[in-house]
Amino acid sequence: MILDYETLKLVWWLLVGVLLIGFAITDGMDMGVGMLLPFLGKEDTERRVIINTVGPHWDGNQVWLITAGGAIFAAWPIVYATAFSGFYMAMLLVLFALFFRPVGFDYRSKLPDPRWRTAWDWGLFAGGFVPALIFGVAFGNLLQGVPFRLDDMLRSHYEGSLFLALLPLLNPFALLCGVVSVAMLALHGATWLQLRTVDPLAGRARQAALILGAVVVVTFALAGVWVAFGIDGYRVVSQAAPGSLPDPLAKEVVRAPGAWLDVYGRMPLAVLAPAVGFLGAALAVLFSVAARPGLAFLSSALAQAGIILTAGFSMFPFIMPSSTHPGSSLTVWDSTSSHLTLSVMFWAVVIFLPLVLTYTVWCYSRMWGKVTVEEIKARSVSAY
């Protein structure tokens, strides 16, 4: 079966979304646990319990982020190049924060000095909090538009200061999106800790989930109101046929208030995405109160999927709109690789993604069970 070019463009938009959701559910869980580590663990043994709930899997989960980056590079090369120009300092900050995770997991327990271990606990916190915040801030800036243009040779030019690039990114709306991201990942980590630990740690995680779930609902609602009434969206007025060869400059784009809500008029079913986001966060809180950690974890995962899909659906077909030159904005239809490249990548996904998912499920099943303080104390040497 050979898919036509237009269909493949749409398929890869969906697949990149799947990879981002997979990253949020798996590695986002690890980041959420890291953010909660210094606060829920009251003494060293409890913190070792928290670390051991994600220790065997965090590196495998992070592959989702690497794969998503690779997919964007291969499927949307011009988006990848433009994003690195505009978000270069932000990406470096994420990279440096992620360094704390492998080193923290491996070296935290090598010395018994409380100061050494506490320092690494806060390093693991930074390794979860900083990327979560920056990812949310990045989406907030995408919704507002990024200051770049394409020249006649389709070379992207970022129209901002490279070394001061972080300052414009940290605007109020983007920071609100960052809070949504931090809260939803921390909520996911709290539901995971309920699932993998026992009281009193599980009880503290339940209390944290109540607060974080409320923060997710409130901030997600505020972001939605802001998108509807506070910032201009982008709208394609005319463009080449979706199945034609990519040419980002062969279209006309305008900015207009409320344009990010157009999709909900064209496709009413798209409203299910924000509904799932709100419902998932609310159910995560309710199931936490009811001491049903498995259902709370699944609800939290649904909340993340709904929130990410809401951003994707609202921006469709835009991937990276330009705030300074709207006609240079990059969309699903005009920023992709060749038909052959998308086809080869598609069949690679069809073959290998089920194998990766099967192996991941097997790994979790082999290492499943509650992690307890007694188990940690019984070990004279721990890998984490």
Short mmCIF file of C-alpha atoms in Angstrom, two decimals:
data_model
loop_
_atom_site.label_atom_id
_atom_site.label_comp_id
_atom_site.label_asym_id
_atom_site.label_seq_id
_atom_site.Cartn_x
_atom_site.Cartn_y
_atom_site.Cartn_z
CA MET A 1 0.00 0.00 0.00
CA ILE A 2 1.35 3.40 -1.04
CA LEU A 3 -0.16 6.43 0.68
CA ASP A 4 -0.49 9.66 -1.28
CA TYR A 5 1.59 12.69 -0.30
CA GLU A 6 -1.27 14.63 1.32
CA THR A 7 -2.24 11.66 3.49
CA LEU A 8 1.35 11.10 4.58
CA LYS A 9 1.69 14.73 5.61
CA LEU A 10 -1.36 14.36 7.82
CA VAL A 11 -0.24 10.98 9.14
CA TRP A 12 3.11 12.41 10.25
CA TRP A 13 1.40 15.29 11.99
CA LEU A 14 -0.56 12.68 13.94
CA LEU A 15 2.50 10.51 14.60
CA VAL A 16 4.55 13.41 15.97
CA GLY A 17 1.61 14.13 18.26
CA VAL A 18 1.59 10.50 19.38
CA LEU A 19 5.30 10.68 20.17
CA LEU A 20 4.85 13.86 22.20
CA ILE A 21 1.97 12.29 24.13
CA GLY A 22 4.02 9.13 24.67
CA PHE A 23 6.86 11.25 26.02
CA ALA A 24 4.53 13.17 28.37
CA ILE A 25 2.95 9.99 29.75
CA THR A 26 6.17 8.02 30.23
CA ASP A 27 9.09 10.39 30.76
CA GLY A 28 6.76 13.11 32.00
CA MET A 29 5.92 10.73 34.83
CA ASP A 30 9.60 10.51 35.73
CA MET A 31 9.94 14.29 35.63
CA GLY A 32 6.89 14.64 37.85
CA VAL A 33 8.36 12.22 40.37
CA GLY A 34 11.63 14.18 40.32
CA MET A 35 9.76 17.42 40.99
CA LEU A 36 8.01 15.88 43.99
CA LEU A 37 11.11 14.15 45.38
CA PRO A 38 12.36 16.88 47.79
CA PHE A 39 8.86 17.55 49.11
CA LEU A 40 7.25 14.13 49.59
CA GLY A 41 10.31 12.28 50.89
CA LYS A 42 10.76 13.36 54.50
CA GLU A 43 13.96 11.39 55.12
CA ASP A 44 16.62 9.66 53.04
CA THR A 45 15.03 6.21 52.91
CA GLU A 46 11.73 7.59 51.69
CA ARG A 47 13.51 9.55 48.97
CA ARG A 48 15.27 6.37 47.88
CA VAL A 49 11.84 4.73 47.65
CA ILE A 50 10.64 7.56 45.40
CA ILE A 51 13.70 7.30 43.18
CA ASN A 52 13.37 3.53 42.90
CA THR A 53 9.83 3.81 41.53
CA VAL A 54 11.25 5.31 38.32
CA GLY A 55 14.90 4.28 38.49
CA PRO A 56 14.64 1.13 36.32
CA HIS A 57 12.69 2.83 33.53
CA TRP A 58 13.56 6.52 33.26
CA ASP A 59 16.25 6.11 30.58
CA GLY A 60 13.99 3.99 28.39
CA ASN A 61 11.19 6.51 28.81
CA GLN A 62 13.45 9.35 27.71
CA VAL A 63 13.84 7.64 24.33
CA TRP A 64 10.35 9.00 23.51
CA LEU A 65 11.80 12.53 23.61
CA ILE A 66 14.78 11.56 21.47
CA THR A 67 12.51 9.79 18.99
CA ALA A 68 10.17 12.80 18.80
CA GLY A 69 13.14 15.05 18.08
CA GLY A 70 14.38 12.67 15.40
CA ALA A 71 10.93 12.45 13.84
CA ILE A 72 10.65 16.26 13.67
CA PHE A 73 14.12 16.41 12.07
CA ALA A 74 13.22 13.82 9.43
CA ALA A 75 9.58 14.72 8.75
CA TRP A 76 9.76 18.52 9.18
CA PRO A 77 13.40 19.53 8.56
CA ILE A 78 12.67 23.23 8.09
CA VAL A 79 10.69 23.28 11.34
CA TYR A 80 13.62 21.63 13.12
CA ALA A 81 16.08 24.17 11.72
CA THR A 82 13.88 27.17 12.51
CA ALA A 83 13.08 25.95 16.02
CA PHE A 84 16.76 25.57 16.86
CA SER A 85 17.35 29.13 15.67
CA GLY A 86 14.56 30.60 17.79
CA PHE A 87 14.68 28.34 20.83
CA TYR A 88 18.41 27.60 20.90
CA MET A 89 19.12 28.97 24.38
CA ALA A 90 15.94 27.39 25.75
CA MET A 91 16.93 24.02 24.32
CA LEU A 92 20.41 24.33 25.83
CA LEU A 93 18.82 25.06 29.20
CA VAL A 94 16.67 21.94 28.87
CA LEU A 95 19.71 19.88 27.89
CA PHE A 96 21.78 21.11 30.85
CA ALA A 97 18.87 20.42 33.23
CA LEU A 98 18.48 16.90 31.84
CA PHE A 99 22.14 16.22 32.69
CA PHE A 100 21.16 16.12 36.36
CA ARG A 101 18.99 13.06 35.83
CA PRO A 102 21.45 10.31 34.79
CA VAL A 103 24.15 11.63 37.12
CA GLY A 104 21.69 12.06 39.98
CA PHE A 105 20.20 8.58 39.62
CA ASP A 106 23.62 6.94 39.41
CA TYR A 107 25.62 8.92 41.97
CA ARG A 108 23.16 10.13 44.60
CA SER A 109 23.58 7.10 46.87
CA LYS A 110 27.29 6.61 46.31
CA LEU A 111 28.14 8.67 49.42
CA PRO A 112 26.29 8.64 52.75
CA ASP A 113 26.82 12.37 53.34
CA PRO A 114 23.34 13.99 53.75
CA ARG A 115 24.53 17.16 52.05
CA TRP A 116 25.67 15.18 49.00
CA ARG A 117 22.35 13.36 48.74
CA THR A 118 20.26 16.47 49.32
CA ALA A 119 22.15 18.31 46.60
CA TRP A 120 21.38 15.54 44.12
CA ASP A 121 17.74 15.46 45.23
CA TRP A 122 17.45 19.09 44.19
CA GLY A 123 19.36 18.26 41.02
CA LEU A 124 16.71 15.66 40.17
CA PHE A 125 14.06 18.26 40.96
CA ALA A 126 15.70 20.65 38.47
CA GLY A 127 15.93 17.84 35.90
CA GLY A 128 12.16 17.52 36.04
CA PHE A 129 11.00 21.08 36.68
CA VAL A 130 13.12 23.01 34.17
CA PRO A 131 12.33 20.88 31.07
CA ALA A 132 8.63 20.76 32.00
CA LEU A 133 8.52 24.54 32.35
CA ILE A 134 10.46 25.20 29.13
CA PHE A 135 8.32 22.77 27.10
CA GLY A 136 5.18 24.59 28.23
CA VAL A 137 6.76 27.98 27.56
CA ALA A 138 7.72 26.80 24.05
CA PHE A 139 4.13 25.82 23.25
CA GLY A 140 2.95 29.15 24.63
CA ASN A 141 5.29 30.97 22.25
CA LEU A 142 4.22 28.82 19.32
CA LEU A 143 0.62 29.88 19.91
CA GLN A 144 1.72 33.55 19.86
CA GLY A 145 4.05 33.13 16.91
CA VAL A 146 7.83 33.09 16.62
CA PRO A 147 9.78 36.04 15.10
CA PHE A 148 11.33 34.50 12.00
CA ARG A 149 11.16 34.85 8.24
CA LEU A 150 12.06 32.76 5.21
CA ASP A 151 14.07 34.26 2.37
CA ASP A 152 13.67 33.42 -1.31
CA MET A 153 15.94 30.37 -0.84
CA LEU A 154 13.70 29.14 2.03
CA ARG A 155 16.43 29.79 4.55
CA SER A 156 15.04 30.70 7.95
CA HIS A 157 16.22 33.83 9.77
CA TYR A 158 15.39 34.31 13.44
CA GLU A 159 14.76 38.01 14.07
CA GLY A 160 15.76 38.17 17.70
CA SER A 161 18.87 38.17 19.87
CA LEU A 162 20.45 34.72 20.21
CA PHE A 163 21.92 35.30 23.66
CA LEU A 164 18.93 37.22 25.01
CA ALA A 165 16.45 34.86 23.35
CA LEU A 166 15.16 33.50 26.66
CA LEU A 167 13.84 36.86 27.84
CA PRO A 168 11.14 37.38 25.14
CA LEU A 169 10.10 33.74 25.51
CA LEU A 170 9.28 34.26 29.19
CA ASN A 171 6.19 36.38 28.56
CA PRO A 172 3.06 36.10 30.75
CA PHE A 173 1.04 33.81 28.46
CA ALA A 174 3.99 31.51 27.82
CA LEU A 175 4.70 31.31 31.57
CA LEU A 176 1.05 30.37 32.16
CA CYS A 177 1.48 27.54 29.63
CA GLY A 178 4.64 26.58 31.51
CA VAL A 179 2.65 26.31 34.73
CA VAL A 180 0.11 24.06 32.96
CA SER A 181 2.96 21.82 31.80
CA VAL A 182 4.64 21.67 35.22
CA ALA A 183 1.37 20.98 37.02
CA MET A 184 0.20 18.23 34.68
CA LEU A 185 3.53 16.38 34.80
CA ALA A 186 3.75 16.74 38.59
CA LEU A 187 0.16 15.43 38.84
CA HIS A 188 1.17 12.45 36.73
CA GLY A 189 4.13 11.81 39.00
CA ALA A 190 1.89 12.00 42.06
CA THR A 191 -0.52 9.39 40.66
CA TRP A 192 2.45 7.13 39.81
CA LEU A 193 3.74 7.36 43.38
CA GLN A 194 0.31 6.40 44.67
CA LEU A 195 0.47 3.35 42.45
CA ARG A 196 3.97 2.23 43.39
CA THR A 197 4.36 3.17 47.09
CA VAL A 198 2.53 2.57 50.37
CA ASP A 199 1.53 4.91 53.17
CA PRO A 200 2.70 7.35 54.37
CA LEU A 201 4.32 8.19 51.00
CA ALA A 202 1.24 7.20 49.03
CA GLY A 203 -0.89 9.39 51.30
CA ARG A 204 1.32 12.40 50.72
CA ALA A 205 1.16 11.75 46.97
CA ARG A 206 -2.64 11.71 47.20
CA GLN A 207 -2.63 15.08 48.93
CA ALA A 208 -0.27 16.48 46.31
CA ALA A 209 -2.54 15.16 43.53
CA LEU A 210 -5.51 17.09 44.95
CA ILE A 211 -3.62 20.39 44.76
CA LEU A 212 -1.95 19.70 41.41
CA GLY A 213 -5.17 18.53 39.77
CA ALA A 214 -6.87 21.78 40.78
CA VAL A 215 -3.92 23.78 39.41
CA VAL A 216 -4.13 21.91 36.09
CA VAL A 217 -7.86 22.58 35.70
CA VAL A 218 -7.63 26.27 36.64
CA THR A 219 -4.54 27.12 34.59
CA PHE A 220 -5.72 25.13 31.56
CA ALA A 221 -9.02 27.04 31.67
CA LEU A 222 -7.21 30.38 32.01
CA ALA A 223 -4.98 29.51 29.05
CA GLY A 224 -8.06 28.66 26.98
CA VAL A 225 -9.73 31.97 27.81
CA TRP A 226 -6.50 33.80 27.00
CA VAL A 227 -6.24 32.05 23.62
CA ALA A 228 -9.85 32.93 22.83
CA PHE A 229 -9.78 36.59 23.84
CA GLY A 230 -6.23 37.68 24.62
CA ILE A 231 -3.99 36.73 21.70
CA ASP A 232 -4.32 36.70 17.93
CA GLY A 233 -4.41 33.39 16.16
CA TYR A 234 -3.37 32.62 12.58
CA ARG A 235 -5.52 31.73 9.61
CA VAL A 236 -4.58 30.51 6.11
CA VAL A 237 -6.35 32.60 3.48
CA SER A 238 -4.94 30.85 0.42
CA GLN A 239 -2.39 28.13 -0.19
CA ALA A 240 -1.17 25.58 -2.73
CA ALA A 241 -2.87 22.19 -2.87
CA PRO A 242 -2.07 20.13 0.27
CA GLY A 243 -0.64 17.33 -1.84
CA SER A 244 1.72 19.54 -3.83
CA LEU A 245 5.46 19.95 -3.32
CA PRO A 246 6.25 21.95 -0.15
CA ASP A 247 6.65 25.70 -0.60
CA PRO A 248 6.07 27.64 2.64
CA LEU A 249 5.97 30.97 0.79
CA ALA A 250 3.15 29.92 -1.57
CA LYS A 251 0.37 30.91 0.80
CA GLU A 252 -1.28 33.91 2.41
CA VAL A 253 -1.71 34.02 6.17
CA VAL A 254 -3.47 36.58 8.35
CA ARG A 255 -3.58 37.12 12.10
CA ALA A 256 -6.99 37.51 13.69
CA PRO A 257 -8.50 37.41 17.19
CA GLY A 258 -9.97 34.02 17.98
CA ALA A 259 -8.48 32.37 14.89
CA TRP A 260 -7.12 29.50 17.01
CA LEU A 261 -10.75 28.49 17.65
CA ASP A 262 -11.56 28.03 13.94
CA VAL A 263 -10.98 24.29 14.07
CA TYR A 264 -13.79 23.80 16.57
CA GLY A 265 -16.22 25.32 14.10
CA ARG A 266 -14.95 23.26 11.17
CA MET A 267 -14.66 20.02 13.15
CA PRO A 268 -16.91 20.08 16.24
CA LEU A 269 -15.52 16.74 17.45
CA ALA A 270 -12.21 18.51 18.14
CA VAL A 271 -13.81 19.88 21.30
CA LEU A 272 -13.33 16.39 22.77
CA ALA A 273 -9.63 17.19 23.24
CA PRO A 274 -10.06 19.97 25.83
CA ALA A 275 -12.96 18.06 27.36
CA VAL A 276 -10.68 15.06 27.90
CA GLY A 277 -8.03 17.37 29.36
CA PHE A 278 -10.42 18.79 31.96
CA LEU A 279 -12.16 15.48 32.66
CA GLY A 280 -8.90 13.55 33.02
CA ALA A 281 -7.49 16.02 35.55
CA ALA A 282 -10.75 16.04 37.54
CA LEU A 283 -10.97 12.23 37.55
CA ALA A 284 -7.33 11.96 38.64
CA VAL A 285 -8.26 14.00 41.72
CA LEU A 286 -11.45 12.02 42.40
CA PHE A 287 -9.76 8.64 42.03
CA SER A 288 -6.92 9.83 44.25
CA VAL A 289 -9.45 10.74 46.95
CA ALA A 290 -11.07 7.32 46.49
CA ALA A 291 -7.66 5.60 46.83
CA ARG A 292 -7.88 4.10 43.33
CA PRO A 293 -4.33 4.82 42.14
CA GLY A 294 -4.52 2.79 38.92
CA LEU A 295 -7.54 4.71 37.68
CA ALA A 296 -6.00 7.98 38.90
CA PHE A 297 -2.88 7.26 36.85
CA LEU A 298 -4.90 6.45 33.70
CA SER A 299 -6.98 9.60 34.20
CA SER A 300 -3.85 11.70 34.54
CA ALA A 301 -2.52 10.18 31.31
CA LEU A 302 -5.79 11.10 29.58
CA ALA A 303 -5.47 14.66 30.89
CA GLN A 304 -2.02 15.00 29.34
CA ALA A 305 -3.20 13.57 26.03
CA GLY A 306 -6.18 15.93 25.99
CA ILE A 307 -4.10 19.02 26.78
CA ILE A 308 -1.47 18.23 24.13
CA LEU A 309 -4.14 17.43 21.54
CA THR A 310 -5.92 20.69 22.36
CA ALA A 311 -2.77 22.64 21.44
CA GLY A 312 -2.26 20.58 18.28
CA PHE A 313 -5.88 20.81 17.09
CA SER A 314 -6.12 24.54 17.84
CA MET A 315 -3.01 25.32 15.77
CA PHE A 316 -3.79 22.98 12.87
CA PRO A 317 -2.52 23.19 10.17
CA PHE A 318 0.18 25.45 11.63
CA ILE A 319 3.30 23.97 13.20
CA MET A 320 5.33 27.16 13.70
CA PRO A 321 3.60 30.45 12.85
CA SER A 322 5.70 33.55 12.26
CA SER A 323 4.78 36.64 14.27
CA THR A 324 6.79 39.03 12.09
CA HIS A 325 6.13 37.56 8.63
CA PRO A 326 2.90 35.49 8.77
CA GLY A 327 3.41 34.33 5.18
CA SER A 328 6.58 32.52 6.29
CA SER A 329 4.64 30.43 8.81
CA LEU A 330 5.26 26.70 8.61
CA THR A 331 2.31 24.33 8.27
CA VAL A 332 1.63 20.63 8.01
CA TRP A 333 1.30 20.93 4.24
CA ASP A 334 4.35 23.01 3.30
CA SER A 335 7.21 22.11 5.67
CA THR A 336 7.56 18.37 5.19
CA SER A 337 10.19 16.11 3.70
CA SER A 338 9.74 14.35 0.37
CA HIS A 339 7.08 11.77 -0.35
CA LEU A 340 9.73 9.02 -0.37
CA THR A 341 11.16 10.06 3.00
CA LEU A 342 7.75 10.15 4.65
CA SER A 343 6.87 6.76 3.14
CA VAL A 344 10.05 5.05 4.36
CA MET A 345 9.62 6.55 7.83
CA PHE A 346 5.97 5.50 7.94
CA TRP A 347 6.75 1.84 7.29
CA ALA A 348 9.59 1.93 9.80
CA VAL A 349 7.07 3.10 12.41
CA VAL A 350 4.55 0.43 11.42
CA ILE A 351 7.17 -2.29 11.89
CA PHE A 352 9.14 -1.09 14.91
CA LEU A 353 6.69 0.84 17.10
CA PRO A 354 4.71 -2.30 18.10
CA LEU A 355 8.00 -4.03 18.99
CA VAL A 356 9.08 -1.09 21.15
CA LEU A 357 5.70 -0.95 22.91
CA THR A 358 5.74 -4.71 23.54
CA TYR A 359 9.22 -4.57 25.02
CA THR A 360 8.29 -1.58 27.20
CA VAL A 361 5.23 -3.33 28.59
CA TRP A 362 7.31 -6.46 29.27
CA CYS A 363 9.92 -4.43 31.17
CA TYR A 364 7.28 -2.83 33.38
CA SER A 365 5.59 -6.15 34.03
CA ARG A 366 8.87 -7.79 35.09
CA MET A 367 9.71 -5.00 37.54
CA TRP A 368 6.21 -4.32 38.86
CA GLY A 369 5.33 -4.10 42.53
CA LYS A 370 5.26 -1.73 45.47
CA VAL A 371 8.51 -0.14 46.59
CA THR A 372 8.66 0.07 50.40
CA VAL A 373 10.89 1.56 53.06
CA GLU A 374 11.46 -1.93 54.48
CA GLU A 375 12.72 -3.16 51.12
CA ILE A 376 15.18 -0.27 50.88
CA LYS A 377 16.45 -0.80 54.42
CA ALA A 378 16.97 -4.50 53.71
CA ARG A 379 19.44 -3.69 50.97
CA SER A 380 22.95 -2.91 52.01
CA VAL A 381 23.79 -1.49 48.56
CA SER A 382 21.33 0.11 46.16
CA ALA A 383 21.85 1.06 42.56
CA TYR A 384 19.80 4.19 43.08
#
